[in-house]
Amino acid sequence: VAFLAPIIFAEGYGLKSRQFFDNITRICFHAFLGTFLSCLVVAVLVFYLVPLMHGPDLDFISCLAFGALISATDPVTTLAIFKDQQLAERGVGHL
């Protein structure tokens, strides 16, 4: 979370500042929600699939920690794709 602001700033610097600040809540919402959901999905998959493959029994907290490490959303890539596809200019930046 501490690195989220500099990462967003790095890519957002190339955007028009008006567009960036108009969409900052949307950008942060998608970054946090996407990371949270991905963390949960990865944790549940690891929790149930590792024992099926005769791996070690892991507690759910360990699976959540692994999910958090693996599921880091890259806002720079997301912003770059939005910019490349010109979603804001076409009026579909809310996606």
GROMACS .gro file of C-alpha atoms in nm:
model
   95
    1VAL     CA    1   0.000   0.000   0.000
    2ALA     CA    2   0.289   0.235   0.074
    3PHE     CA    3   0.412   0.210  -0.285
    4LEU     CA    4   0.070   0.261  -0.444
    5ALA     CA    5   0.089   0.641  -0.448
    6PRO     CA    6   0.433   0.661  -0.618
    7ILE     CA    7   0.334   0.398  -0.874
    8ILE     CA    8   0.012   0.577  -0.961
    9PHE     CA    9   0.202   0.905  -0.974
   10ALA     CA   10   0.465   0.761  -1.209
   11GLU     CA   11   0.213   0.659  -1.474
   12GLY     CA   12  -0.035   0.931  -1.399
   13TYR     CA   13   0.229   1.193  -1.464
   14GLY     CA   14   0.202   1.114  -1.835
   15LEU     CA   15  -0.176   1.157  -1.835
   16LYS     CA   16  -0.348   1.488  -1.858
   17SER     CA   17  -0.376   1.597  -1.497
   18ARG     CA   18  -0.745   1.681  -1.529
   19GLN     CA   19  -0.827   1.328  -1.652
   20PHE     CA   20  -0.607   1.171  -1.388
   21PHE     CA   21  -0.760   1.358  -1.095
   22ASP     CA   22  -1.111   1.309  -1.232
   23ASN     CA   23  -1.049   0.934  -1.222
   24ILE     CA   24  -0.830   0.898  -0.910
   25THR     CA   25  -1.106   0.747  -0.695
   26ARG     CA   26  -1.195   0.503  -0.971
   27ILE     CA   27  -0.831   0.409  -1.018
   28CYS     CA   28  -0.774   0.353  -0.644
   29PHE     CA   29  -1.103   0.166  -0.606
   30HIS     CA   30  -1.017  -0.078  -0.885
   31ALA     CA   31  -0.662  -0.123  -0.757
   32PHE     CA   32  -0.770  -0.202  -0.400
   33LEU     CA   33  -1.075  -0.410  -0.495
   34GLY     CA   34  -0.886  -0.607  -0.758
   35THR     CA   35  -0.600  -0.682  -0.520
   36PHE     CA   36  -0.838  -0.784  -0.241
   37LEU     CA   37  -1.043  -1.018  -0.462
   38SER     CA   38  -0.736  -1.168  -0.622
   39CYS     CA   39  -0.583  -1.226  -0.278
   40LEU     CA   40  -0.893  -1.413  -0.162
   41VAL     CA   41  -0.919  -1.623  -0.479
   42VAL     CA   42  -0.552  -1.721  -0.468
   43ALA     CA   43  -0.573  -1.799  -0.095
   44VAL     CA   44  -0.878  -2.023  -0.137
   45LEU     CA   45  -0.724  -2.203  -0.436
   46VAL     CA   46  -0.398  -2.265  -0.253
   47PHE     CA   47  -0.579  -2.372   0.064
   48TYR     CA   48  -0.782  -2.638  -0.118
   49LEU     CA   49  -0.555  -2.743  -0.405
   50VAL     CA   50  -0.223  -2.790  -0.224
   51PRO     CA   51  -0.356  -3.074  -0.003
   52LEU     CA   52  -0.509  -3.240  -0.311
   53MET     CA   53  -0.162  -3.253  -0.467
   54HIS     CA   54  -0.025  -3.417  -0.149
   55GLY     CA   55   0.146  -3.096  -0.044
   56PRO     CA   56   0.183  -2.970   0.310
   57ASP     CA   57  -0.124  -2.870   0.509
   58LEU     CA   58  -0.129  -2.492   0.525
   59ASP     CA   59  -0.339  -2.279   0.754
   60PHE     CA   60  -0.563  -2.020   0.588
   61ILE     CA   61  -0.361  -1.727   0.723
   62SER     CA   62  -0.051  -1.856   0.543
   63CYS     CA   63  -0.255  -1.892   0.225
   64LEU     CA   64  -0.380  -1.534   0.262
   65ALA     CA   65  -0.023  -1.411   0.305
   66PHE     CA   66   0.079  -1.596  -0.011
   67GLY     CA   67  -0.224  -1.457  -0.194
   68ALA     CA   68  -0.133  -1.104  -0.090
   69LEU     CA   69   0.222  -1.146  -0.219
   70ILE     CA   70   0.116  -1.296  -0.551
   71SER     CA   71  -0.186  -1.075  -0.617
   72ALA     CA   72  -0.029  -0.732  -0.622
   73THR     CA   73  -0.219  -0.536  -0.886
   74ASP     CA   74   0.003  -0.324  -1.104
   75PRO     CA   75  -0.176   0.011  -1.143
   76VAL     CA   76   0.092   0.129  -1.385
   77THR     CA   77   0.001  -0.145  -1.631
   78THR     CA   78  -0.370  -0.081  -1.583
   79LEU     CA   79  -0.328   0.291  -1.648
   80ALA     CA   80  -0.105   0.222  -1.949
   81ILE     CA   81  -0.371  -0.005  -2.100
   82PHE     CA   82  -0.644   0.253  -2.033
   83LYS     CA   83  -0.427   0.519  -2.198
   84ASP     CA   84  -0.336   0.296  -2.493
   85GLN     CA   85  -0.700   0.202  -2.555
   86GLN     CA   86  -0.807   0.567  -2.509
   87LEU     CA   87  -1.088   0.462  -2.277
   88ALA     CA   88  -1.126   0.804  -2.113
   89GLU     CA   89  -1.150   0.979  -2.449
   90ARG     CA   90  -1.419   0.736  -2.565
   91GLY     CA   91  -1.620   0.782  -2.246
   92VAL     CA   92  -1.567   0.432  -2.110
   93GLY     CA   93  -1.300   0.514  -1.851
   94HIS     CA   94  -1.529   0.383  -1.578
   95LEU     CA   95  -1.445   0.028  -1.682
   0.00000   0.00000   0.00000
